[in-house]
CSV table of C-alpha atoms in Angstrom, one decimal:
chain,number,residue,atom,x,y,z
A,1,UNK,CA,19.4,-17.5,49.7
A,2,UNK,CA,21.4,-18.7,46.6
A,3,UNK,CA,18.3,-21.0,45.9
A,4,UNK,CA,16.5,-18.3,45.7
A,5,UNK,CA,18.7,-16.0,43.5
A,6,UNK,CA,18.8,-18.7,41.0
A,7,UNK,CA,15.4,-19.4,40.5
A,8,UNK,CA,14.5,-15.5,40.5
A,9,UNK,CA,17.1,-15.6,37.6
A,10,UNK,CA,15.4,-18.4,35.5
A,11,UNK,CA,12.1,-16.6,35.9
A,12,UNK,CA,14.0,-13.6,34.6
A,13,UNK,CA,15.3,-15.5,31.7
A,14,UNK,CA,12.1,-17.2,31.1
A,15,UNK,CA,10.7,-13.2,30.7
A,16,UNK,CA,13.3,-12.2,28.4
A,17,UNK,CA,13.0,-15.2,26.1
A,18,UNK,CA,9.5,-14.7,26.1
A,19,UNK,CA,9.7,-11.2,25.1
A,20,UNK,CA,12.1,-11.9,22.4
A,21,UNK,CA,9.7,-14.3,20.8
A,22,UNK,CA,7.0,-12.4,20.8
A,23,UNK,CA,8.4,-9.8,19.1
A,24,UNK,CA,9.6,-11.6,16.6
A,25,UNK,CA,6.1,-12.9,16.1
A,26,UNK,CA,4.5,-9.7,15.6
A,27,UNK,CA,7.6,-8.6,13.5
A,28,UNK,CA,5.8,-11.5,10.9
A,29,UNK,CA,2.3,-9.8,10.6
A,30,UNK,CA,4.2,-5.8,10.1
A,31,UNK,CA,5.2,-4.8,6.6
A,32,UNK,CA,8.6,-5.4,5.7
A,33,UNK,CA,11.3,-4.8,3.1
A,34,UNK,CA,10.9,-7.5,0.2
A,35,UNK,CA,6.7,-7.6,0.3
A,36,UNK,CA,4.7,-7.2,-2.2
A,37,UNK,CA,0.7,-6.4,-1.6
A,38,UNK,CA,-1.7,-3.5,-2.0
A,39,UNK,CA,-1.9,-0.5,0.2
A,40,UNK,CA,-5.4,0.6,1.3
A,41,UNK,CA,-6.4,3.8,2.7
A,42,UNK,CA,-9.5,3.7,4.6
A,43,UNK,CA,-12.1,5.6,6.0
A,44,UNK,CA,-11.9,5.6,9.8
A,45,UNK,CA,-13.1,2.2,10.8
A,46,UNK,CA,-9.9,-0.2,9.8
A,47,UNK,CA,-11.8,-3.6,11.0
A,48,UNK,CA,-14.6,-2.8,8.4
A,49,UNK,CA,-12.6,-1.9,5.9
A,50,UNK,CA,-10.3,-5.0,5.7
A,51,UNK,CA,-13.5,-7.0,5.8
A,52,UNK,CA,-14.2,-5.2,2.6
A,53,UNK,CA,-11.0,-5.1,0.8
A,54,UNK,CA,-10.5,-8.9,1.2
A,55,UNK,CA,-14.0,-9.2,0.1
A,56,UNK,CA,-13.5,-7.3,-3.3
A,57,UNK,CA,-10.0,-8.4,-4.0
A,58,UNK,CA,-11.0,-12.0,-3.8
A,59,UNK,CA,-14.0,-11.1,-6.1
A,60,UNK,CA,-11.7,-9.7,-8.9
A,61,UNK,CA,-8.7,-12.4,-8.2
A,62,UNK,CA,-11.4,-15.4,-8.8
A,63,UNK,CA,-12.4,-13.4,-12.0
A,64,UNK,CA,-8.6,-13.0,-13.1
A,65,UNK,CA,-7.0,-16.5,-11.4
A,66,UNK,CA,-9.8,-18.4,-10.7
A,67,UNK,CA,-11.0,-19.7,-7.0
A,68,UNK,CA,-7.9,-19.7,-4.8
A,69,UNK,CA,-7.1,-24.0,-3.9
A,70,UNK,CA,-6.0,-24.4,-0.6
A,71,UNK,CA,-4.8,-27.4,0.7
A,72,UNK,CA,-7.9,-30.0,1.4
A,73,UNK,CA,-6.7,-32.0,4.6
A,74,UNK,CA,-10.0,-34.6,4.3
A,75,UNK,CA,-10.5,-34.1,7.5
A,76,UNK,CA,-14.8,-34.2,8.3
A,77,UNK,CA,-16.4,-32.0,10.6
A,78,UNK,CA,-16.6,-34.6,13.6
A,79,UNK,CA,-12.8,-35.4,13.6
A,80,UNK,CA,-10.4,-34.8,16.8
A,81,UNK,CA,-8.6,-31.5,16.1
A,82,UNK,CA,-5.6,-33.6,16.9
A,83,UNK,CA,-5.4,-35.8,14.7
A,84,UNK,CA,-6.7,-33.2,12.6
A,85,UNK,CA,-3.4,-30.6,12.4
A,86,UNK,CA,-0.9,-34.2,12.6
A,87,UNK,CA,-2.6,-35.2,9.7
A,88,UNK,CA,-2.1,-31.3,8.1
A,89,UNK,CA,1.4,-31.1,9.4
A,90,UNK,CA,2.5,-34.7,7.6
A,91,UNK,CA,1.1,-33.2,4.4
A,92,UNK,CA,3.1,-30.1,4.5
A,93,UNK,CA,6.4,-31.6,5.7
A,94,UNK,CA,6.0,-34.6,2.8
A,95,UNK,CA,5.4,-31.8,0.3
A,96,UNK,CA,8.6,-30.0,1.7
A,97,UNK,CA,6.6,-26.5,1.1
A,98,UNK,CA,4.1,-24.6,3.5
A,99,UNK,CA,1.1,-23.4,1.9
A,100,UNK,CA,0.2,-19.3,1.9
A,101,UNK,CA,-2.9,-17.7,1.3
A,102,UNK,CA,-4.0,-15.4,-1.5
A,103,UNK,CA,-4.4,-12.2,0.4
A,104,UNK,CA,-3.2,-11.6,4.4
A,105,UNK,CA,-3.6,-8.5,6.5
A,106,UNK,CA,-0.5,-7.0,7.8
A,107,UNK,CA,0.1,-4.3,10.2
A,108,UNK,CA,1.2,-0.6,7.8
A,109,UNK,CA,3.0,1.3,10.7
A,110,UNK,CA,0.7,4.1,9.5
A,111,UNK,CA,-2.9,4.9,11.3
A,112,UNK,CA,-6.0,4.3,8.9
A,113,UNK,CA,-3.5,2.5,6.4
A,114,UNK,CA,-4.0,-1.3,6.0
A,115,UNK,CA,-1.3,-3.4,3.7
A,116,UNK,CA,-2.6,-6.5,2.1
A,117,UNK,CA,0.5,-9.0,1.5
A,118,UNK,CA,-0.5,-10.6,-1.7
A,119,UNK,CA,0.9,-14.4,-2.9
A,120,UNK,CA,1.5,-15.6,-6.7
A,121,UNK,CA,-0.3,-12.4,-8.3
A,122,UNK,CA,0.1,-9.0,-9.7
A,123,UNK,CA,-1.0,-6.8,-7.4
A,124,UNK,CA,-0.9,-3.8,-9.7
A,125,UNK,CA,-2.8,-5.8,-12.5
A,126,UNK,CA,-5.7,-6.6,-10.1
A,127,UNK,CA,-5.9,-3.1,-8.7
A,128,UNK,CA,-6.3,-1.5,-12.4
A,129,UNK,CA,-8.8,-4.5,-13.5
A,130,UNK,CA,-11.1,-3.8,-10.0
A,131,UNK,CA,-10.8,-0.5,-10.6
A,132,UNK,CA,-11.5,-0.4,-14.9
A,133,UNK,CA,-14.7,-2.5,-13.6
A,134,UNK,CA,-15.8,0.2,-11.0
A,135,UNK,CA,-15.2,3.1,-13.6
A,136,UNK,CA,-16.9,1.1,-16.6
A,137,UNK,CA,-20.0,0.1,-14.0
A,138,UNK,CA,-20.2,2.9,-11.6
A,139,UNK,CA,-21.1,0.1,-9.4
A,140,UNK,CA,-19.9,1.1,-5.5
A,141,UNK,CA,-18.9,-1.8,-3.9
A,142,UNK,CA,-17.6,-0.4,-1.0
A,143,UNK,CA,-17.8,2.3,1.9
A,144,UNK,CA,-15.1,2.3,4.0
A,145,UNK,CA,-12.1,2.2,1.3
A,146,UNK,CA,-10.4,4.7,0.0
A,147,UNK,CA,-7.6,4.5,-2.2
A,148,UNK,CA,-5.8,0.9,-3.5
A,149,UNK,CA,-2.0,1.1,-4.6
A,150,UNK,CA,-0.6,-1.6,-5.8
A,151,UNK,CA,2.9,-2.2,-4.1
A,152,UNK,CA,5.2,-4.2,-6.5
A,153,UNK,CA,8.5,-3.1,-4.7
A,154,UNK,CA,10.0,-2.1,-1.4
A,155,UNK,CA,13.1,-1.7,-0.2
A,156,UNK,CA,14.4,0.7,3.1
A,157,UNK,CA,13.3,4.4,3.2
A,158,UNK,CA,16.3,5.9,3.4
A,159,UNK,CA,17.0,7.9,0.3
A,160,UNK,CA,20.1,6.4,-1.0
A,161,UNK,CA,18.6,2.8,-0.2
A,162,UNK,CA,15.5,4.0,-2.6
A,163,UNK,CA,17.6,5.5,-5.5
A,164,UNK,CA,19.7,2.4,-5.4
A,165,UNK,CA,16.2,0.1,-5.9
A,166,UNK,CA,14.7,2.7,-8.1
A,167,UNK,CA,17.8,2.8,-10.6
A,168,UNK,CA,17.0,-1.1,-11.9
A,169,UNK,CA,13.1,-1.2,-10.5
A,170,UNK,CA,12.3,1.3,-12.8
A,171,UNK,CA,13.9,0.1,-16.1
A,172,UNK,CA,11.1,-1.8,-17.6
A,173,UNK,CA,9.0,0.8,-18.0
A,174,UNK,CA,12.1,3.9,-18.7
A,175,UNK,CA,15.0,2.3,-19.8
A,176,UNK,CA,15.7,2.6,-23.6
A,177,UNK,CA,14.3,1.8,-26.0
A,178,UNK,CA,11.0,2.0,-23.3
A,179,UNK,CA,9.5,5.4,-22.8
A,180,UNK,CA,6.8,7.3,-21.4
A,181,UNK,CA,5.1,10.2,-20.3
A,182,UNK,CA,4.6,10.4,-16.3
A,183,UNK,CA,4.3,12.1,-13.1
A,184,UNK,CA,5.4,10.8,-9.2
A,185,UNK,CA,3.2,10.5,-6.7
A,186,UNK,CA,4.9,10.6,-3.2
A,187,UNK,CA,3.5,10.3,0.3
A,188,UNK,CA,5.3,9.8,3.4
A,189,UNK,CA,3.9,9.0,6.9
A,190,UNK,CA,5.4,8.4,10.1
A,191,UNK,CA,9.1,9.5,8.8
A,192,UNK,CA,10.4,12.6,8.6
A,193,UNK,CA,14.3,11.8,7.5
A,194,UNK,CA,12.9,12.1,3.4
A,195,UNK,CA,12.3,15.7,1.9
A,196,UNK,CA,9.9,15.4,-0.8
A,197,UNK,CA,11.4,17.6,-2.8
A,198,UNK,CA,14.9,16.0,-3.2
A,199,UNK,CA,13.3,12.7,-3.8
A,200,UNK,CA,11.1,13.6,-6.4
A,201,UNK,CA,14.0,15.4,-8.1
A,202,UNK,CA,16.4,12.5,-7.7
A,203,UNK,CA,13.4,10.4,-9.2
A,204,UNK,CA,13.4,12.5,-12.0
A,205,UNK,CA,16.6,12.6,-12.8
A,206,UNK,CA,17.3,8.9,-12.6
A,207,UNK,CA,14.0,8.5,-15.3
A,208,UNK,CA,15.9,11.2,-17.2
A,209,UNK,CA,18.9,9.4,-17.4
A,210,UNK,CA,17.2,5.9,-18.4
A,211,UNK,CA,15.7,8.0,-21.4
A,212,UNK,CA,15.7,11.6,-22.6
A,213,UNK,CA,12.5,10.5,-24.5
A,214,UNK,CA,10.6,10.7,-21.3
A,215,UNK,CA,8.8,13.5,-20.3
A,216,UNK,CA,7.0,14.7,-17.5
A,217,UNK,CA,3.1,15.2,-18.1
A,218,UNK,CA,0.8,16.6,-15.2
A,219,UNK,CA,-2.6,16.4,-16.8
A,220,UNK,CA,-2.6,12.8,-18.5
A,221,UNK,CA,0.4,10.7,-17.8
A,222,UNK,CA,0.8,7.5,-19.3
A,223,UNK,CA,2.4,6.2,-16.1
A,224,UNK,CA,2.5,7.1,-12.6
A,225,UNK,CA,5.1,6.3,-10.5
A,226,UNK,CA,4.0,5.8,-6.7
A,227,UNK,CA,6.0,6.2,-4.4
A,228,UNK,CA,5.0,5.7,0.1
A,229,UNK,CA,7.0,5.7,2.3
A,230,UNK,CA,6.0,4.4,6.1
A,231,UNK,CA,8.2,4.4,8.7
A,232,UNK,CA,11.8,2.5,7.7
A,233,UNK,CA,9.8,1.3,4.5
A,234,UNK,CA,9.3,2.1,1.2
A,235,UNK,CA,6.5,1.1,-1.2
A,236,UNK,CA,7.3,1.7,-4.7
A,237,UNK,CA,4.8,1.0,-7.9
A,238,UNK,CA,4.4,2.4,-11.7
A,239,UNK,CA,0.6,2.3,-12.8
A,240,UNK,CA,-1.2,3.1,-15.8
A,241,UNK,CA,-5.0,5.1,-15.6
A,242,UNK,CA,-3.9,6.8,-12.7
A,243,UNK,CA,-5.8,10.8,-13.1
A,244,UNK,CA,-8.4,8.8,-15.2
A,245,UNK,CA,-9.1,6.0,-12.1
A,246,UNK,CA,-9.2,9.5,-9.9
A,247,UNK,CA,-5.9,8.2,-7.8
A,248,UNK,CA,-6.7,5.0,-7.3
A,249,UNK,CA,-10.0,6.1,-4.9
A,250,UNK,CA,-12.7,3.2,-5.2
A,251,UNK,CA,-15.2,5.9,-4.4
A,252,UNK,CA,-14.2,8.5,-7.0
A,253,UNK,CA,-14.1,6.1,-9.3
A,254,UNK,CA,-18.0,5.0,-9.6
A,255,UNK,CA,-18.9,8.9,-9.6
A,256,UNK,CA,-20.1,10.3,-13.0
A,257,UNK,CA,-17.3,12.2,-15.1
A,258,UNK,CA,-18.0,16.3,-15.4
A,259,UNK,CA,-16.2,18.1,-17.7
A,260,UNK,CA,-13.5,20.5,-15.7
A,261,UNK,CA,-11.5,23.4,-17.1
A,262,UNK,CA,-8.2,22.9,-17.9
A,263,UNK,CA,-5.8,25.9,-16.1
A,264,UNK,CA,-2.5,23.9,-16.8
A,265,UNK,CA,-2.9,23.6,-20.8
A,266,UNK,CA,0.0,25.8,-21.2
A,267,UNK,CA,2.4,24.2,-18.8
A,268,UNK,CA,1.9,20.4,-19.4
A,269,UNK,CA,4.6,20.6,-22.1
A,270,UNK,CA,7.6,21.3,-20.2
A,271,UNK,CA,9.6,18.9,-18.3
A,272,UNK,CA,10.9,20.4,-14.9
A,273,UNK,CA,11.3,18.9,-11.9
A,274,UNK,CA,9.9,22.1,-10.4
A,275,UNK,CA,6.5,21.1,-12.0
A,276,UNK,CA,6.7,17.8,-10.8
A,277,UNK,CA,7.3,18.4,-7.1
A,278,UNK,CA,4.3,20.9,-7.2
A,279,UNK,CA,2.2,18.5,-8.6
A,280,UNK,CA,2.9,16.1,-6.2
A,281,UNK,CA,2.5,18.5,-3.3
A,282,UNK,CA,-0.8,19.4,-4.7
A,283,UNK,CA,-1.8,15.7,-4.6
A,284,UNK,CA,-1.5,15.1,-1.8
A,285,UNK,CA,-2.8,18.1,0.3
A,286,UNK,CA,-5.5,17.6,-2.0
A,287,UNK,CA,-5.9,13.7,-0.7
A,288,UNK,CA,-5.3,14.1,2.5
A,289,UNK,CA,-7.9,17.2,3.0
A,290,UNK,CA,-10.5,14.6,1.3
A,291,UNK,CA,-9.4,11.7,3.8
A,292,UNK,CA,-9.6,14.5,6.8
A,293,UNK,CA,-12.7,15.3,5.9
A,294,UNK,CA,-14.4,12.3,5.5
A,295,UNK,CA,-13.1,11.2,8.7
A,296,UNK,CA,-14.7,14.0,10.2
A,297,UNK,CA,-18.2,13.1,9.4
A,298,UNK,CA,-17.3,9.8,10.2
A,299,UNK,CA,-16.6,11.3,13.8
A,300,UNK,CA,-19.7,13.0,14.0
A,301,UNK,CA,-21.6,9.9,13.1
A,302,UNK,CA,-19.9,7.3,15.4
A,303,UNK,CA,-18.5,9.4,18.3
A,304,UNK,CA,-14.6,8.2,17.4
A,305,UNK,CA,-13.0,11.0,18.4
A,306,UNK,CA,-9.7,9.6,19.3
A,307,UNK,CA,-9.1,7.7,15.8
A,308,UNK,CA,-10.3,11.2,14.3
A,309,UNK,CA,-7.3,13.0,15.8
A,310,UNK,CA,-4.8,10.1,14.2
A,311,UNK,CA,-6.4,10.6,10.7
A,312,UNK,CA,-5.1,14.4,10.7
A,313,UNK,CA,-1.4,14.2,11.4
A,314,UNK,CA,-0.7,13.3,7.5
A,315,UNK,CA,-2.3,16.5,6.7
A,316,UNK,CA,0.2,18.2,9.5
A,317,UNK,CA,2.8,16.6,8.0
A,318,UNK,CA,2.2,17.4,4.5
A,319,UNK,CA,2.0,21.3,6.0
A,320,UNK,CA,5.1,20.9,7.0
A,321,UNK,CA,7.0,19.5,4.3
């Protein structure tokens, strides 16, 4: 009877350890505090749209860093997979480093939300050059994309955590004798600890304090601070062109410009946090409508009606907040 105790506890164990490392493996391909990458919004179908977003980031990162090198192993088509991977393994342990791609898909946390982890690159430079390209050509290169935002910094979503990153992350662009007009741009999905409008007010006044020179615009902003939060994570960029590259949407971005009248004129001179937490409410009910909606007629046309239902609880949310 003992016999059989023991070895029901070594199956047992052989479970839990089992368990343990597979979480820990998946816990490698999530998004993470201390990643960089770019943040991609897409359009329903999130297979088709990673296919397309490494296809067009390794378009523009071969234009701006040439061809990515990886490691050649010399190992022909006909040779034993064995031998094969020793071969691969002695070259990495004799050059003491392991090699990482350009560009690797990562679980968001967030439905219809991919994260690319990016290695040796500026993300936020590639996403303005793709972007400048698409606006100059009004070439679309893709259909299931959305928006691309650079993430340049993360650290944990809990507010004190981000004012704490914030305060030093944003000094290059802020901090005296550095200034500039801007806005902030903040999303949150899948958390509901952060109230958007004590964060964009603490963001605010930390920019305030780095330089009374900078000023809130909500029409034409020299820089845009972006701020997502998903989850226990926050993604945190500044970016330049951001109302004239439409938000960072890849599909706005190839339509023709039209002239639009300009009800704000007679506000954009002040600089109240007030204005800047409506504008950032405003931009994102405005987004997310557009993302419901075309995941709507994406519904109709492929008969995904349980994916459909995910893509509208940001739009809830925002309600809410």
């Amino acid at each position: 009877m003992s016999a059989v105790q023991n070895e029901s506890r070594k199956r047992s164990k052989k479970r839990f350890g089992a368990g343990q490392h597979s979480k820990r493996w998946k816990g490698s391909r999530e998004l993470e505090v201390g990643m960089q990458g770019i943040l991609i919004t897409c359009n329903m179908n999130q297979r088709k749209c990673t296919a397309e977003a490494f296809n067009l980031l390794s378009e523009y990162a071969d234009q701006l860093y040439g061809p990515e090198k990886l490691q050649d192993n010399g190992s022909s088509g006909e040779e034993d997979v064995d031998v094969a991977l020793k071969k691969e393994v002695a070259q990495l342990q004799a050059s003491g480093t392991m090699q990482e791609k350009r560009f690797q898909a990562l679980d968001s946390g967030a439905n219809n939300v991919i994260f690319i982890r990016t290695q040796n690159l500026e993300s936020d430079k590639l996403v303005h050059h793709i972007l400048s390209d698409l606006h100059t050509t009004k070439k679309k290169k893709s259909r299931m994309i959305l928006r691309m935002l650079p993430v340049t910094g993360t650290c944990k979503a809990f507010q004190e955590d981000m004012l704490r990153y914030l305060s030093t992350f944003l000094e290059p662009w802020f901090k005296t004798p550095n200034c500039a007009t801007y806005q902030v741009a903040f999303k949150s999905r899948n958390s509901s600890h952060n109230k958007r409008e004590e964060i964009i007010k603490s963001i605010a006044g930390l920019v305030g304090k780095l330089n009374r020179k900078n000023k809130v615009d909500l029409t034409n902003p020299e820089l845009t601070i972006i701020v997502e939060v998903i989850k226990a994570v926050c993604c945190i960029s500044v970016v330049k062109d951001y109302t004239l590259y439409r938000k960072y949407n890849v599909q706005e971005v190839v339509k023709e410009d039209s002239p639009k009248p300009d009800v704000n004129t007679a506000k954009t001179d002040t600089n109240t946090t007030e204005q800047v937490e409506k504008s950032s409410v405003a931009e994102t009910d405005q987004e997310e409508k557009k993302v419901e909606e075309e995941s709507d007629k994406n519904v109709q046309q492929d008969n995904m009606e349980g994916e459909g239902e995910e893509e509208k609880e940001p739009t809830q949310e925002t309600a809410s907040n």
